[in-house]
mmCIF file of C-alpha atoms in Angstrom:
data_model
loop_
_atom_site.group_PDB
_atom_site.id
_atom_site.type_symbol
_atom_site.label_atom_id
_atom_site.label_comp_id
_atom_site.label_asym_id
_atom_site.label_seq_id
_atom_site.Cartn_x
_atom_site.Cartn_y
_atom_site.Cartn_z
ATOM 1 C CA UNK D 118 -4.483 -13.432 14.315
ATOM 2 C CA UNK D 119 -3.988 -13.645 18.271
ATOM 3 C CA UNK D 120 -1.578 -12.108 20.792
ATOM 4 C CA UNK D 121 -0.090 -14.374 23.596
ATOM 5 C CA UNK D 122 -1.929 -12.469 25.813
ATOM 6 C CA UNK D 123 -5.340 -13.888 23.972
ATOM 7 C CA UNK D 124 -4.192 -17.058 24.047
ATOM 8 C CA UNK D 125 -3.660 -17.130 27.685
ATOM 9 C CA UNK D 126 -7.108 -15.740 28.592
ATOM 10 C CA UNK D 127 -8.585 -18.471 26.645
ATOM 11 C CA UNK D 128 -6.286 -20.996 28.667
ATOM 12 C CA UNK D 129 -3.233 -22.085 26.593
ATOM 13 C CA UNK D 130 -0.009 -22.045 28.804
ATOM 14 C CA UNK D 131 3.645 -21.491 26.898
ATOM 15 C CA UNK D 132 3.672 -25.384 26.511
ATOM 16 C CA UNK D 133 0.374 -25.286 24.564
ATOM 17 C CA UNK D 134 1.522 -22.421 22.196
ATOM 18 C CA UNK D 135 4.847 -24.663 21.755
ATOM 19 C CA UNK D 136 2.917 -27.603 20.992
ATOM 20 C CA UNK D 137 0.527 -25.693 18.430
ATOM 21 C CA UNK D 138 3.406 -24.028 16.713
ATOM 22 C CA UNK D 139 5.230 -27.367 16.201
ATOM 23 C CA UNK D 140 2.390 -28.668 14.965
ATOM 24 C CA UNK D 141 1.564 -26.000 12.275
ATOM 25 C CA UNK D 142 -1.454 -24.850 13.920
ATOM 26 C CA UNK D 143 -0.119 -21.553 15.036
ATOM 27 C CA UNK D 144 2.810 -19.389 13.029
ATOM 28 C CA UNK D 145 4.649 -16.548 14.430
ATOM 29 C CA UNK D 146 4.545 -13.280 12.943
ATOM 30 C CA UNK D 147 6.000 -10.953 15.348
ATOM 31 C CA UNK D 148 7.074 -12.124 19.106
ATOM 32 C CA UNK D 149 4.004 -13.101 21.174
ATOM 33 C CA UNK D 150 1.592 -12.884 17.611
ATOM 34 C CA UNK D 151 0.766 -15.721 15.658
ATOM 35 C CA UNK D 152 -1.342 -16.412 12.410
ATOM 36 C CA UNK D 153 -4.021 -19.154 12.944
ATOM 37 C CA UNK D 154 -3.838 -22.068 10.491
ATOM 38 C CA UNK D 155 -1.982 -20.854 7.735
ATOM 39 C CA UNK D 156 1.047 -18.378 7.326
ATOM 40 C CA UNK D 157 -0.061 -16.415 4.552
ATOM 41 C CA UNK D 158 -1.040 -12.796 5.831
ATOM 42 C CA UNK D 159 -3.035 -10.298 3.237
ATOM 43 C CA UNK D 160 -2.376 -6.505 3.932
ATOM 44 C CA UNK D 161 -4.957 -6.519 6.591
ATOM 45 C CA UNK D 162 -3.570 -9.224 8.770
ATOM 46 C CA UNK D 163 0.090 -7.401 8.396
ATOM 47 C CA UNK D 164 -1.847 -4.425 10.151
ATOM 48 C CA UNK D 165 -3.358 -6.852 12.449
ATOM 49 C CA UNK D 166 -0.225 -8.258 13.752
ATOM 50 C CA UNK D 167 1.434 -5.202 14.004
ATOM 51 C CA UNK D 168 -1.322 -3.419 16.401
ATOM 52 C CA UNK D 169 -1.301 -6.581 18.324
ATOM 53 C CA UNK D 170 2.632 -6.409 18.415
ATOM 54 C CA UNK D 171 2.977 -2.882 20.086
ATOM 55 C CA UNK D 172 0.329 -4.083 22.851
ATOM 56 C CA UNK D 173 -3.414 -3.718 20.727
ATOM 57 C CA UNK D 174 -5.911 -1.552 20.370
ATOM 58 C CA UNK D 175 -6.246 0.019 22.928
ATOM 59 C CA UNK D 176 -2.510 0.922 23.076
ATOM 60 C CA UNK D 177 -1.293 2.295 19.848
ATOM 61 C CA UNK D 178 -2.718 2.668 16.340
ATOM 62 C CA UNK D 179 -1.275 2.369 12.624
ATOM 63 C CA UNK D 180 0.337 5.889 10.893
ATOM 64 C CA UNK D 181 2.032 7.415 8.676
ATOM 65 C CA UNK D 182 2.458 4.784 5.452
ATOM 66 C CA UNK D 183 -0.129 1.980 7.582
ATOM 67 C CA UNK D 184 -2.210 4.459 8.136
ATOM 68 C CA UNK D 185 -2.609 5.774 4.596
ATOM 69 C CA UNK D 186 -3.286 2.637 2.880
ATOM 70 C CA UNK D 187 -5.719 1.216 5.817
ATOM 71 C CA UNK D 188 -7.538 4.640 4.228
ATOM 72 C CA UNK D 189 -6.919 3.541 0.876
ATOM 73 C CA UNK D 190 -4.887 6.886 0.096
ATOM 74 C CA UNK D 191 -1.888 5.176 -0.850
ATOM 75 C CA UNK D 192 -0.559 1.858 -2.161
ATOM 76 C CA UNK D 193 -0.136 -0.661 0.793
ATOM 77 C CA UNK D 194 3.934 -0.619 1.716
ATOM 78 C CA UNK D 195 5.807 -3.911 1.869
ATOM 79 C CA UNK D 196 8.311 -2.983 4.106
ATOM 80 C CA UNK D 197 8.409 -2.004 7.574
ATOM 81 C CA UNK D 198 4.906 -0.847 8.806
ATOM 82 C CA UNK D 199 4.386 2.925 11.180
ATOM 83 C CA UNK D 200 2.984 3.129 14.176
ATOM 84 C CA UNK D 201 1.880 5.459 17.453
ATOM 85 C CA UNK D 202 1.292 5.314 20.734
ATOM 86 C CA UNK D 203 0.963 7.657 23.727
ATOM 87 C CA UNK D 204 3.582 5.331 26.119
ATOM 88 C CA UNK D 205 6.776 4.419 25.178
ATOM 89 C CA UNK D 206 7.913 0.904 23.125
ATOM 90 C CA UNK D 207 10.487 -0.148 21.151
ATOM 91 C CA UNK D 208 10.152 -1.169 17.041
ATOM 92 C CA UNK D 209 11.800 -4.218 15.657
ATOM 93 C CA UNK D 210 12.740 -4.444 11.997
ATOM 94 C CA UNK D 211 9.420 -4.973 10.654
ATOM 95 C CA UNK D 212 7.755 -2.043 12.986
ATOM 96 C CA UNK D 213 8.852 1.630 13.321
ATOM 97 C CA UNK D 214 7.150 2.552 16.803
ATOM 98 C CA UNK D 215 6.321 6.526 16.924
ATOM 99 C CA UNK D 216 5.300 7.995 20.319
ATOM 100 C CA UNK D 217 3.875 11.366 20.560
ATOM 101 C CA UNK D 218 2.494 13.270 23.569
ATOM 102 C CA UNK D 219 0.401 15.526 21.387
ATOM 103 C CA UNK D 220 -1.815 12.434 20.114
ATOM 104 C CA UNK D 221 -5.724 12.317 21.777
ATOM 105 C CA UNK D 222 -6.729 9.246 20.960
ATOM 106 C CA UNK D 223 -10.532 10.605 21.381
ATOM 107 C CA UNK D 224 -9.827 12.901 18.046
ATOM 108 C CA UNK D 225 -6.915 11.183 16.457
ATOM 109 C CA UNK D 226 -7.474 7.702 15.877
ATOM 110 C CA UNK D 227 -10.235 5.904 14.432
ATOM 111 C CA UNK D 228 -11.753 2.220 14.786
ATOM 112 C CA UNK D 229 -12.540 0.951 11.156
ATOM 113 C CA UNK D 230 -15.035 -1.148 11.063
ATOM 114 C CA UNK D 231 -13.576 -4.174 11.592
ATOM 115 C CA UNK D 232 -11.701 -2.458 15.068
ATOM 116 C CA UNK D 233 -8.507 -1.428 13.666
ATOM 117 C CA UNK D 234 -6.952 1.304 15.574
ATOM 118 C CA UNK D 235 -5.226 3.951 12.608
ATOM 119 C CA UNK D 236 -4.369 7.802 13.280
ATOM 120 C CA UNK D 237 -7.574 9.800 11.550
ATOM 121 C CA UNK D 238 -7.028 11.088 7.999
ATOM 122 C CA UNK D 239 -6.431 14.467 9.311
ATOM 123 C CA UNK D 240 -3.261 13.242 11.607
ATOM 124 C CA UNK D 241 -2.158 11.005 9.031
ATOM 125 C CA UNK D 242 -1.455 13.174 6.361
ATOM 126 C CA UNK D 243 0.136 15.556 9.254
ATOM 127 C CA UNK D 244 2.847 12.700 9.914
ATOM 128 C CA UNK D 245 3.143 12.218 5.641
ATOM 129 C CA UNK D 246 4.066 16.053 5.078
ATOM 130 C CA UNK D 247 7.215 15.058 7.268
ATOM 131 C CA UNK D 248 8.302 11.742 5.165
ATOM 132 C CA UNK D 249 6.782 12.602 1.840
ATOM 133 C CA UNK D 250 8.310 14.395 -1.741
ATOM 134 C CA UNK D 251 5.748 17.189 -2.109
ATOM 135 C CA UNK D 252 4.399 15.616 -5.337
ATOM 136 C CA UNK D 253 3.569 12.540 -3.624
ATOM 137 C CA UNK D 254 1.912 14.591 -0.538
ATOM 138 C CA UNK D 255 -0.153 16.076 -3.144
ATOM 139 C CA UNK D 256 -1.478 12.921 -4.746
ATOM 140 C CA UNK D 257 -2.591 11.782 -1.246
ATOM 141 C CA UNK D 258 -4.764 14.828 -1.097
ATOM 142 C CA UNK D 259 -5.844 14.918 -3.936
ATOM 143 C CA UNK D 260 -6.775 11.269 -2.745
ATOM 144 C CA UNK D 261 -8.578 11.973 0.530
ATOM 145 C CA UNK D 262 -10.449 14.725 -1.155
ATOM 146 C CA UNK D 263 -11.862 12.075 -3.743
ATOM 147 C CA UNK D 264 -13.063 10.266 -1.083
ATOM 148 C CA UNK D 265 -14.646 12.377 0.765
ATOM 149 C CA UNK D 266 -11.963 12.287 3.849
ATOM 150 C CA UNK D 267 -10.323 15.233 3.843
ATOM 151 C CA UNK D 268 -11.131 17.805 6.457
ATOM 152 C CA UNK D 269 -8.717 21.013 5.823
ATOM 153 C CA UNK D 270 -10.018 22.227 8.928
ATOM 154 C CA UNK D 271 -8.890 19.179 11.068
ATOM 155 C CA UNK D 272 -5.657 19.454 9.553
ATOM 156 C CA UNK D 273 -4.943 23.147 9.765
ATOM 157 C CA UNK D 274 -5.789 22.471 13.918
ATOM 158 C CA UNK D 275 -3.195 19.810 13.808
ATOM 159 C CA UNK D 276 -0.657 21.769 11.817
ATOM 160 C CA UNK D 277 -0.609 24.564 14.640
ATOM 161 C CA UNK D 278 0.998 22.278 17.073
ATOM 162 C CA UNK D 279 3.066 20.090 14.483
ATOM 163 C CA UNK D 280 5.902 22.255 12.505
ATOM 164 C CA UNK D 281 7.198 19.023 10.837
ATOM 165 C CA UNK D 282 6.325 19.429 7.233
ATOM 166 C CA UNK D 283 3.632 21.837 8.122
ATOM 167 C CA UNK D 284 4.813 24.135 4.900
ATOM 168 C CA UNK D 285 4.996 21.317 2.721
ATOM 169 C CA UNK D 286 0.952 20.431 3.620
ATOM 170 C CA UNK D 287 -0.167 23.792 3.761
ATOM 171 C CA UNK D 288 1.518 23.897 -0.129
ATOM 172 C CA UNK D 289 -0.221 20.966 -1.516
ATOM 173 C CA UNK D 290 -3.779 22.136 0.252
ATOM 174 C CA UNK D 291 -3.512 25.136 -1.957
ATOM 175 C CA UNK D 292 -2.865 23.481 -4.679
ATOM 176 C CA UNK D 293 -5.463 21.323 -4.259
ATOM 177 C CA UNK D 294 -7.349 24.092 -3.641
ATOM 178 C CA UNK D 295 -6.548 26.277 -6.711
ATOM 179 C CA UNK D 296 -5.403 24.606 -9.290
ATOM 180 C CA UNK D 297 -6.409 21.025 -8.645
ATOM 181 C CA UNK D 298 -3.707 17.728 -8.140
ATOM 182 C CA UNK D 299 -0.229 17.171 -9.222
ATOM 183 C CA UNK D 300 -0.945 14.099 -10.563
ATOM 184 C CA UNK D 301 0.025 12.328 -13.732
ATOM 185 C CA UNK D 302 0.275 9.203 -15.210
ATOM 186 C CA UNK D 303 3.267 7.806 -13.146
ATOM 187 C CA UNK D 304 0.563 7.349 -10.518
ATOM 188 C CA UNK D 305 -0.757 4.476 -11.687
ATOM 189 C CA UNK D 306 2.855 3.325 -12.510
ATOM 190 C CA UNK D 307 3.960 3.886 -8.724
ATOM 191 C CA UNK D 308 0.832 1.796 -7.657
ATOM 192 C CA UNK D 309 1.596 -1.447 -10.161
ATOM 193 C CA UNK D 310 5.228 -1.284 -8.931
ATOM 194 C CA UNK D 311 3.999 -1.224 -5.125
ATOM 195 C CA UNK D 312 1.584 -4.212 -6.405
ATOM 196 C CA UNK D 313 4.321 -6.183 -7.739
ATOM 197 C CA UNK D 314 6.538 -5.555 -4.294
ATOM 198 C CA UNK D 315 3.599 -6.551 -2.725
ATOM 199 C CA UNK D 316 2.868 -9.561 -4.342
ATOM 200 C CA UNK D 317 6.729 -10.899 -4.422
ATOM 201 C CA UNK D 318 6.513 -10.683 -8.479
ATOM 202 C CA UNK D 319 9.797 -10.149 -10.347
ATOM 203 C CA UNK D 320 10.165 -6.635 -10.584
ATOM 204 C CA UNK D 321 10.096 -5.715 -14.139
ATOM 205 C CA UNK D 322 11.872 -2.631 -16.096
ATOM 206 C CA UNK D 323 10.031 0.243 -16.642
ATOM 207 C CA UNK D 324 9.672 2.574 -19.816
ATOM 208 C CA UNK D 325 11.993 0.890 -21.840
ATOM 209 C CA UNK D 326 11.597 0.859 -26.163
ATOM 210 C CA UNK D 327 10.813 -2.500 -26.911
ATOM 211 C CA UNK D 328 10.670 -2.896 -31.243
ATOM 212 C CA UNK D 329 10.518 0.595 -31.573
ATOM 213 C CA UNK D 330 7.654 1.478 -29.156
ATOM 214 C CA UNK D 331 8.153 2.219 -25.759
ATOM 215 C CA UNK D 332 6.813 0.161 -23.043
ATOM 216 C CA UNK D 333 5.653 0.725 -19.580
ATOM 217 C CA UNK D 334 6.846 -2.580 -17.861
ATOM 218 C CA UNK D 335 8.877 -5.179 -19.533
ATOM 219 C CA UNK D 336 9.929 -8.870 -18.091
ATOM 220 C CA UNK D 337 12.360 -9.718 -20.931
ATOM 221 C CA UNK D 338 12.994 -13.567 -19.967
ATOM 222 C CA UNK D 339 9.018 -14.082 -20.003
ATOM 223 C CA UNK D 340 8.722 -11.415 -23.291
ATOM 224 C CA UNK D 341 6.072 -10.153 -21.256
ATOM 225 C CA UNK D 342 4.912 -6.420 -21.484
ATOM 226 C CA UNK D 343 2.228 -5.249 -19.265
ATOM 227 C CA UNK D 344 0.572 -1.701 -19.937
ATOM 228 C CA UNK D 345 -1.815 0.719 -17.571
ATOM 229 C CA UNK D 346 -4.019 2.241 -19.202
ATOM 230 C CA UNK D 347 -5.246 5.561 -17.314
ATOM 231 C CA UNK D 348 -8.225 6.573 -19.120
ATOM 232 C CA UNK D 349 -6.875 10.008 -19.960
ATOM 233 C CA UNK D 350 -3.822 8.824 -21.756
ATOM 234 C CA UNK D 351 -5.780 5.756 -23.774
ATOM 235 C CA UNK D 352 -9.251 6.078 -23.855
ATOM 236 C CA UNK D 353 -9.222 9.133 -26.784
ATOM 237 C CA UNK D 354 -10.124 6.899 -30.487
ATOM 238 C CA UNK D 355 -6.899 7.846 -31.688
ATOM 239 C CA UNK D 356 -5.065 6.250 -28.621
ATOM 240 C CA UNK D 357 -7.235 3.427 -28.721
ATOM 241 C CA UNK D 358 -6.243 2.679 -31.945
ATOM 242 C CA UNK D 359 -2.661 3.049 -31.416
ATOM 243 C CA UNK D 360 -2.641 0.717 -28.709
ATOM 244 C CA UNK D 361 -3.689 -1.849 -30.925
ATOM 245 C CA UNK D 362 -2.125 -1.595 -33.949
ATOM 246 C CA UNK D 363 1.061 -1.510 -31.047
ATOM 247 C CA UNK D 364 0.037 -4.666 -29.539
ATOM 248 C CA UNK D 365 -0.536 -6.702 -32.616
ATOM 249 C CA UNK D 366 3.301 -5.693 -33.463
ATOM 250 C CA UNK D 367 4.468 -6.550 -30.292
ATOM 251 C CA UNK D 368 2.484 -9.733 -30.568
ATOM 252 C CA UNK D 369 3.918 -10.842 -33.938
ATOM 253 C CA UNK D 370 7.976 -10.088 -32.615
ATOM 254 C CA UNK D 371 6.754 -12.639 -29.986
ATOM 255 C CA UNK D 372 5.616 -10.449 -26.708
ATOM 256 C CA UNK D 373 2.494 -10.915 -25.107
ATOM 257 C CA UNK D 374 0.661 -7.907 -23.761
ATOM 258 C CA UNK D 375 -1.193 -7.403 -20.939
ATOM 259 C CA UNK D 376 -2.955 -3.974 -19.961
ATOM 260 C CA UNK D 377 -4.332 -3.023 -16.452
ATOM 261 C CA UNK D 378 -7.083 -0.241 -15.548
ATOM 262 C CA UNK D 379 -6.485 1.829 -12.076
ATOM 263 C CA UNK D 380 -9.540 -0.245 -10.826
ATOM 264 C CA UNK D 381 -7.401 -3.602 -12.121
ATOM 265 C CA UNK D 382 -4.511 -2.197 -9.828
ATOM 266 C CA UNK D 383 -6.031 -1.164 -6.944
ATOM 267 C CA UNK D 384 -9.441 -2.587 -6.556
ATOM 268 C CA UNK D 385 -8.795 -6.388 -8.157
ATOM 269 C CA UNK D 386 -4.800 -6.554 -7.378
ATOM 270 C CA UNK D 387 -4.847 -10.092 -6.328
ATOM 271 C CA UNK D 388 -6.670 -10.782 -9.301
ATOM 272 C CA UNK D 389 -4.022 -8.907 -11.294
ATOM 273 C CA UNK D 390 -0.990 -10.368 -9.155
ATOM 274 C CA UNK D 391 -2.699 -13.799 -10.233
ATOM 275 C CA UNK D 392 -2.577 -12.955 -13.819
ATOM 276 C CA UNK D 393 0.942 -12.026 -13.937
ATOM 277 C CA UNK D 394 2.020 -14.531 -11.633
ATOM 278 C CA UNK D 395 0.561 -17.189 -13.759
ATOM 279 C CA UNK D 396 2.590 -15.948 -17.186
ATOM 280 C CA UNK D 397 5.594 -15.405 -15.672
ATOM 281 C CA UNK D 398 5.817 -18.408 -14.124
ATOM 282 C CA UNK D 399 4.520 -20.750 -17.225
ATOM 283 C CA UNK D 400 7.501 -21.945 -20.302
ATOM 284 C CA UNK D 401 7.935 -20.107 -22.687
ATOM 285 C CA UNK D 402 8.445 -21.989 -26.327
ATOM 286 C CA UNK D 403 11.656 -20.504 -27.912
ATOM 287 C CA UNK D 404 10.962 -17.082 -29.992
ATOM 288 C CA UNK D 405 11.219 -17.983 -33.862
#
């Protein structure tokens, strides 16, 4: 990924970027960005182009939505991507450009290790109290405490200056707190579904009865069902065994069933993506 700006430090003129870009060497992303080589961006090099978009680093940083999936507290959105900055700038349809006066970049954004400016955990779930259902907000907690991110001290600072969803947060802290997360098993549901939008996969129905048993995600033309499994739901011997004997019947009226873990969805999902991709794109011999 490289900014115009880049380019003409390292000596390319407008011509040269014209040249390149007929040539396939160079593909625009977002006006003045351009993918090297190839045009096929992974969730990182979305992020990429869109810090280098508003101006770089050292100008803005990713929130809100961006921000929570950079920190792996959320599933990574396919749509338009959040960001801040202290000066002012104008989004386009694929960036939503936030400025706030209130933002110290010293405390509020963080380089990840590869130098990718997003708002700290702390500021990030600030801006998600204002955009989020309150069952969602608490998942994300319930997320950043997992891994070891969450500072409730950080976040109380920020809240004092920040009334925007400031209840909301302070509610799902508590919670957290007391009685643990509101999460259940449409989590991993949400997560495949943001996988599939990701990916560009057909989008599939959800929780339909398919023979008399009632699937998570169905692709009817491909007779393709695809489970997750969350271990407290399916892991118990006598869910075990009901998932089979379910799967063989499925399998003799002619479906073929996949199941996916959490770690399937969110820690291998291009090699899930591939999977799917693969049956729902191969002939299917008629149903007998």
């Amino acid at each position: 990924m490289v900014s115009s700006g880049q380019l003409r430090e390292l000596g390319f003129g407008k011509g040269g970027v014209e040249v390149r870009l007929r040539q396939g060497r160079l593909h625009r992303v977002h006006r003045g960005v351009y993918a090297v080589g190839h045009a096929r961006l992974g969730f990182r090099g979305r992020l990429w182009a869109a810090v280098l978009a508003c101006g770089g680093r050292e100008r803005c940083a990713l929130s809100h939505r961006a921000a929570a999936a950079a920190w792996d507290l959320m599933p990574q959105p396919a749509g338009v991507l959040d960001l801040i900055t202290l000066r002012s700038g104008g989004g386009t349809a694929a960036l939503r450009v936030h400025r706030s006066r209130m933002l110290r970049p010293s405390r509020d954004v963080v380089r990840q290790p590869d130098g990718l400016p997003v708002t700290s955990v702390a500021w990030t779930l600030v801006d998600l109290a204002g955009v989020l259902e309150a069952h969602r907000l608490s998942r994300v907690c319930h997320r950043a405490q997992i891994l070891r991110l969450l500072d409730v001290a950080a976040v109380r600072t920020l809240l004092e200056t920040s009334p925007t969803g400031a209840r909301a947060l302070r509610v799902a802290l508590a919670g957290l707190a007391a009685n643990g997360p509101d999460v259940t098993r449409s989590e991993l549901e949400e997560r495949f579904l943001a996988l599939i939008e990701t990916f560009g996969l057909p989008r599939p129905r959800t929780n339909v009865v398919v023979h008399g048993y009632e699937v998570d995600f169905l692709w009817p033309d491909a007779r393709l069902v695809a489970e997750t499994d969350g271990a407290a739901t399916h892991l118990t011997p006598r869910a075990f065994e009901q998932d089979r004997q379910r799967d063989a019947a499925l399998l003799r009226a002619g479906f073929r069933v996949l199941r996916f873990t959490w770690r399937g969805v969110t820690e291998r999902s291009g090699e899930t993506a591939a999977t799917l991709g693969a049956l729902l794109s191969a002939p299917r011999a008629p149903n007998r």
